[in-house]
Every structure is written in structure tokens, then in C-alpha cells.
Amino acid sequence: MGRSRRTQELGELGELALAELASAAGGVRAVHSAIARRTFAAVRLGVGPAVTPTQLTHDAIAAGTYATIAAACIGASKAVGALTRSDETDFGDTSDGDDDRPSPSQTARGAQTIAILHGLIGDDMERTGRTLTFPMSIRVDGRAVPVKYRALAAAFPNAGAHLVLFLHGLFETESAWRLGGRPTYGERLGSDAGTTAVFLRYNTGRRIATNGADLSTLIEQLVMAWPVGVKRITLVGHSMGGLVSRSAAHQAAESDRRWVDLMTDVFTLGTPHLGAPIAHGVHVAAAALAVAPETRPFARLLARRSAGVRDLVHGSITHEDGHARDLDGFDVGAPSDISVPETVRHYHASAVVTASPQNPVGVFVGDGLVRTLSAGGRNKLRNIGLRPDDGLAINSAHHFTLLNDERVYSWMRDALLADGRSSES
């Protein structure tokens, strides 16, 4: 039997932490060296070649010190990895082997730590085969539920025919929907609208289109294995989750997936359909910082940002819409807009931090991360087809308020009930 999943996950967290310390030491060394070269060059103008012995001594000591720190961190990282990695790891296995304690990914705090790593370097983690990069999954009480009839019947004893799938945003997990400790939208809709909530978790550092493809496949399998016949599907996505939902629907329609015919509604909450200013700013900042040797290490740090973050520059939902590994530069490229299907009702919610949406501050910063026009999918240059009448704008709220807010819930509940009555008539 391989080592417990808890041991594997804890080991990888320690391994990654030490590897990042080694990388940080290299970055500090690069900044130190650039500043030192400029300083000694200035001194050389005054005292001439006499400064050379001092510079050589300084460089040797600095290089040795940083090399020792980096080597120690890398060595410790490899040692931790060797001690805790098992060749028998099964990414679909949710058991803990001989250890009955929950693994980090099954606890709220541990999962949140992993989610932050996913958002930052999740694509790199996946390429290196990390245990922590588990596939998109249905989660109940932190544990993954296999998309199989018996497992679903046990996890959802009151399974209904109307599924509402919830997708979190960047750096989040399914626990984000419990903001403020209140019942989730899913729990309340179950009581008020007779729906069954399905909460998903995924690696937000991957390309949005890749997660969209996985979501499409998962839903197809879910419909086949669900304990009762599925009659209706609703997708609810917060921030990046809204883009993943749109990507899944687009790819499913392109490949004639059967589940698309069951989808009636999509709710996107604070979703950057036209891109996020912060992602755009980081893209340009990486190019600006690469100009000078002293700031180049910071540019390399920003360049490590994940494919998922890069996709937020334009709100890209297809593989063809830009490449997540494009070189950083002052030119952010041209976006392509994928219109939402006319057969599906797309609702969209936005927020502004000010009391009035017309306040210049509110117009400029939106909910703090996403501007109102982007959340509505429409500005002077771009339009993805969201109907203004299907939108909700709330004031005096921030990006994460949208995860659990009475105004949003009432709007969502009323929309689902109205759609349900109209479809039955």
C-alpha cells in the first residue's frame, strides 16, 4: 500500500514551499548583483581600478552565500519529496490509506492553501505531475465524489431532476460560497425552488478552455450517472467560474454534447467577460519591469503567473483565443468574442464598491476586481450578447459579496422560478 494521501499532500506542500524559498533566494541574488554592479561602476569612476579587489571579494562572498541558501532549500525540497512521494499515487483515490485523518485538500484551510497555489502556478504543478493537482471534481464536505451511480446516490440522497452546478473563481474553492457563515445559494434554492446543488472544485491555474472542456465532460458523465433522470441544468459561476461555465457550454455545443439540451440558465456573478484590469496591468507591468536589470527578477516572478490568470486579460474561453504563454509585452493582443447561445438564458450580476454606480470611483474600480461593463459583457468595442434586462447591479458591495448576498439570491431564485413556470406552461 502506498503512503496515505494526507502524507503525500503535506509532503508536496512542504516541498513546494522550500522550492519557492530557493527561487526567492535566486531572485534576491539577481537584484543584489544588479545593484552592486551599478554601485561599483559608479565608484570605479572615482577611484579607478583600485576598486576591483573589493568588488571581486564582494561578488565571491555574495555568490557563495546565495548559492548555499538555494542549494540547502533545493536539497531539503528534494528530501521532503522523496520521503513523502509514492509511486502508487492514484489521483482519483480519495482515501487516506492507513491514516484516517483528513488530508489537507479535504479541510477548508488546507484546500484554500492549495487553491492559492493553483491560482499562482497550477499549470506548472500539473505539468510536473503533482498530487495536489487533482482533476475537476464534485465535492461534498470537502471530499471528492466519484461520478458513479452508487457514489452519487450516497452523496445526494435527495437527488432531484434540476441540477444547479456551482463553480468558484480564481484562488477559491467550493467553500467560498459559504461566505459569512450563511447557508449557500445552493442550500436555499433546494428549499425554495426544489433544485439540487452540486459544488465543484477545479485547478484555477489551468487554461479556462481546458477547465471548460473538463466541465463539459464531467456534466455529460453526471447526467448519465445521476440517481434520477435529469430534466434541467443551471450553471452558476463566480468570477473565473463564469468564464469556465461559458467555455463548457460553447465547447459542448461545438461537439454536440447531449447535456447542452438540458441547460436552461447560466448565472455569472462578477465575471470578467471582457477581461480584468488587474490581469491586464500585470501583463504590462511584467514588460516594464523587464527593462532594467534591477527589476528584471520581479518581471520573471510576474511571468510565472499561471495560464488561468493570463486568460483573464481578455476573458478568453477558447484555446484559439490567444495563448496563455505569450511573451509579456506592452501589446496585449486582440480579443475574440464568443457570443452566448440564444437558446440559453444568461443572467449576469455585477457590483460596485460605491453607493452610486455613477460615482467615478465605482465606474473605475467596479467591485474592486471586475468593472461593471466587463461583468455585463458589453462596452463600446465588445459585446458577447448578454441582455441588459437579465443583469443585476448591486451597490456598496465588493467582488466577494456576490458569493453570498441576499439581493443576489432573491434575483437568482426569482429568475429560476419564473423560467420554471414559463417552461411548464
Coordinates of N, CA, C and O in Angstrom, one line a residue, residues 125-186:
M125 N 2.3 23.1 -11.8 CA 2.1 21.9 -10.9 C 1.5 20.8 -11.7 O 1.9 19.6 -11.5
E126 N 0.6 21.0 -12.6 CA 0.0 19.9 -13.4 C 1.0 19.3 -14.3 O 1.1 18.1 -14.5
R127 N 1.9 20.1 -14.9 CA 2.9 19.6 -15.9 C 3.9 18.7 -15.2 O 4.4 17.8 -15.8
T128 N 4.1 19.0 -13.9 CA 5.1 18.2 -13.1 C 4.5 17.0 -12.4 O 5.1 16.4 -11.6
G129 N 3.2 16.8 -12.6 CA 2.5 15.7 -12.0 C 2.3 15.7 -10.6 O 2.4 14.7 -9.9
R130 N 2.0 16.8 -10.0 CA 1.8 17.0 -8.6 C 0.5 16.3 -8.1 O -0.5 16.3 -8.8
T131 N 0.6 15.7 -6.9 CA -0.6 15.1 -6.3 C -1.6 16.1 -6.0 O -2.8 15.9 -6.1
L132 N -1.2 17.3 -5.8 CA -2.1 18.4 -5.4 C -2.9 18.9 -6.6 O -3.8 19.7 -6.4
T133 N -2.6 18.5 -7.8 CA -3.3 19.0 -9.0 C -4.3 17.9 -9.4 O -4.3 17.4 -10.5
F134 N -5.2 17.6 -8.4 CA -6.3 16.7 -8.7 C -7.2 17.2 -9.8 O -7.4 18.4 -10.0
P135 N -8.0 16.4 -10.5 CA -8.9 16.8 -11.5 C -10.1 17.5 -11.0 O -10.4 17.5 -9.8
M136 N -10.8 18.2 -11.9 CA -12.1 18.8 -11.5 C -13.0 17.8 -10.9 O -13.1 16.6 -11.4
S137 N -13.6 18.1 -9.8 CA -14.4 17.1 -9.1 C -15.6 17.7 -8.4 O -15.6 18.9 -8.1
I138 N -16.6 16.9 -8.1 CA -17.7 17.2 -7.3 C -17.3 17.1 -5.8 O -16.6 16.1 -5.5
R139 N -17.6 18.0 -5.0 CA -17.2 18.0 -3.6 C -18.4 18.0 -2.7 O -19.3 18.8 -2.8
V140 N -18.3 17.1 -1.7 CA -19.3 17.1 -0.6 C -18.5 17.1 0.7 O -17.8 16.1 0.9
D141 N -18.7 18.1 1.6 CA -17.9 18.1 2.8 C -16.4 18.0 2.6 O -15.7 17.4 3.4
G142 N -16.0 18.6 1.5 CA -14.5 18.6 1.2 C -14.0 17.4 0.5 O -12.9 17.4 0.0
R143 N -14.8 16.4 0.4 CA -14.3 15.1 -0.2 C -14.8 15.0 -1.6 O -15.9 15.4 -1.9
A144 N -14.0 14.4 -2.5 CA -14.4 14.3 -3.9 C -15.4 13.1 -4.0 O -15.2 12.1 -3.4
V145 N -16.4 13.3 -4.8 CA -17.4 12.3 -5.1 C -17.2 11.8 -6.5 O -17.3 12.5 -7.4
P146 N -16.9 10.5 -6.6 CA -16.8 9.9 -8.0 C -18.1 10.1 -8.8 O -19.2 10.0 -8.2
V147 N -18.0 10.3 -10.1 CA -19.2 10.4 -10.9 C -19.7 9.0 -11.3 O -19.6 8.6 -12.5
K148 N -20.2 8.3 -10.3 CA -20.7 7.0 -10.5 C -22.0 6.9 -9.7 O -22.2 7.5 -8.7
Y149 N -22.9 6.1 -10.2 CA -24.3 6.0 -9.7 C -24.3 5.8 -8.2 O -24.9 6.5 -7.4
R150 N -23.6 4.8 -7.7 CA -23.6 4.4 -6.2 C -23.1 5.6 -5.4 O -23.7 5.9 -4.4
A151 N -22.0 6.1 -5.8 CA -21.4 7.2 -5.0 C -22.3 8.4 -5.0 O -22.4 9.1 -4.0
L152 N -22.9 8.8 -6.2 CA -23.7 9.9 -6.2 C -25.0 9.7 -5.4 O -25.5 10.6 -4.7
A153 N -25.6 8.5 -5.5 CA -26.8 8.2 -4.7 C -26.5 8.3 -3.2 O -27.4 8.8 -2.5
A154 N -25.3 7.9 -2.8 CA -25.0 8.0 -1.4 C -24.7 9.5 -0.9 O -25.1 9.9 0.1
A155 N -24.1 10.3 -1.8 CA -23.7 11.6 -1.5 C -24.9 12.6 -1.6 O -25.0 13.6 -1.0
F156 N -25.9 12.2 -2.5 CA -27.1 13.1 -2.7 C -28.3 12.2 -2.5 O -29.0 11.8 -3.5
P157 N -28.7 11.9 -1.3 CA -29.8 11.0 -1.0 C -31.2 11.6 -1.5 O -32.1 10.9 -1.7
N158 N -31.2 13.0 -1.6 CA -32.5 13.6 -2.0 C -32.3 14.2 -3.4 O -32.8 15.3 -3.8
A159 N -31.6 13.5 -4.3 CA -31.3 14.0 -5.6 C -32.6 14.3 -6.4 O -33.5 13.5 -6.4
G160 N -32.5 15.5 -7.0 CA -33.7 15.9 -7.8 C -33.3 16.0 -9.3 O -32.2 15.7 -9.7
A161 N -34.3 16.4 -10.1 CA -34.1 16.4 -11.6 C -33.6 17.7 -12.1 O -33.2 17.8 -13.3
H162 N -33.5 18.7 -11.3 CA -33.0 20.0 -11.7 C -31.7 20.3 -10.9 O -31.6 20.5 -9.7
L163 N -30.6 20.2 -11.7 CA -29.2 20.3 -11.1 C -28.8 21.8 -11.3 O -28.9 22.4 -12.3
V164 N -28.2 22.3 -10.2 CA -27.6 23.6 -10.2 C -26.1 23.4 -9.9 O -25.8 23.1 -8.7
L165 N -25.2 23.6 -10.8 CA -23.8 23.4 -10.6 C -23.1 24.7 -10.3 O -23.3 25.7 -11.0
F166 N -22.3 24.8 -9.2 CA -21.7 26.0 -8.7 C -20.2 25.9 -9.0 O -19.5 24.9 -8.5
L167 N -19.6 26.9 -9.7 CA -18.2 26.9 -9.9 C -17.6 28.2 -9.3 O -18.0 29.3 -9.6
H168 N -16.6 28.0 -8.5 CA -15.9 29.1 -7.8 C -15.0 29.8 -8.7 O -14.8 29.4 -9.9
G169 N -14.3 30.9 -8.2 CA -13.4 31.7 -9.0 C -12.0 31.4 -8.7 O -11.6 30.5 -8.0
L170 N -11.1 32.3 -9.2 CA -9.7 32.2 -9.0 C -9.3 32.2 -7.5 O -9.8 33.0 -6.8
F171 N -8.4 31.3 -7.1 CA -7.9 31.2 -5.8 C -9.0 30.7 -4.8 O -8.8 30.8 -3.6
E172 N -10.1 30.3 -5.3 CA -11.2 29.9 -4.4 C -11.4 28.3 -4.4 O -10.8 27.6 -5.3
T173 N -12.2 27.9 -3.5 CA -12.7 26.5 -3.5 C -14.2 26.6 -3.4 O -14.8 27.7 -3.2
E174 N -14.9 25.4 -3.3 CA -16.3 25.4 -3.1 C -16.7 26.0 -1.8 O -17.9 26.4 -1.6
S175 N -15.8 26.1 -0.8 CA -16.1 26.7 0.5 C -16.4 28.2 0.4 O -17.0 28.8 1.3
A176 N -16.0 28.8 -0.8 CA -16.2 30.3 -0.9 C -17.7 30.6 -0.9 O -18.0 31.8 -0.5
W177 N -18.5 29.7 -1.3 CA -20.0 30.0 -1.4 C -20.6 30.1 0.0 O -21.7 30.6 0.2
R178 N -19.8 29.8 1.1 CA -20.3 29.9 2.4 C -19.8 31.2 3.1 O -19.7 31.3 4.3
L179 N -19.5 32.2 2.3 CA -19.0 33.5 2.8 C -20.0 34.0 3.9 O -21.2 34.0 3.7
G180 N -19.4 34.4 5.0 CA -20.2 35.0 6.1 C -20.8 33.9 7.0 O -21.6 34.3 7.9
G181 N -20.6 32.6 6.7 CA -21.2 31.6 7.5 C -22.7 31.3 7.3 O -23.3 30.6 8.1
R182 N -23.2 32.0 6.3 CA -24.6 31.8 6.0 C -24.9 30.6 5.1 O -24.0 30.1 4.4
P183 N -26.1 30.1 5.0 CA -26.4 29.0 4.1 C -26.1 29.4 2.7 O -26.2 30.6 2.3
T184 N -25.6 28.5 1.9 CA -25.2 28.8 0.5 C -26.5 29.0 -0.4 O -27.6 28.7 0.0
Y185 N -26.2 29.6 -1.6 CA -27.3 29.8 -2.5 C -27.9 28.4 -2.9 O -29.1 28.2 -3.0
G186 N -27.0 27.4 -3.0 CA -27.5 26.1 -3.3 C -28.4 25.5 -2.3 O -29.4 24.9 -2.7

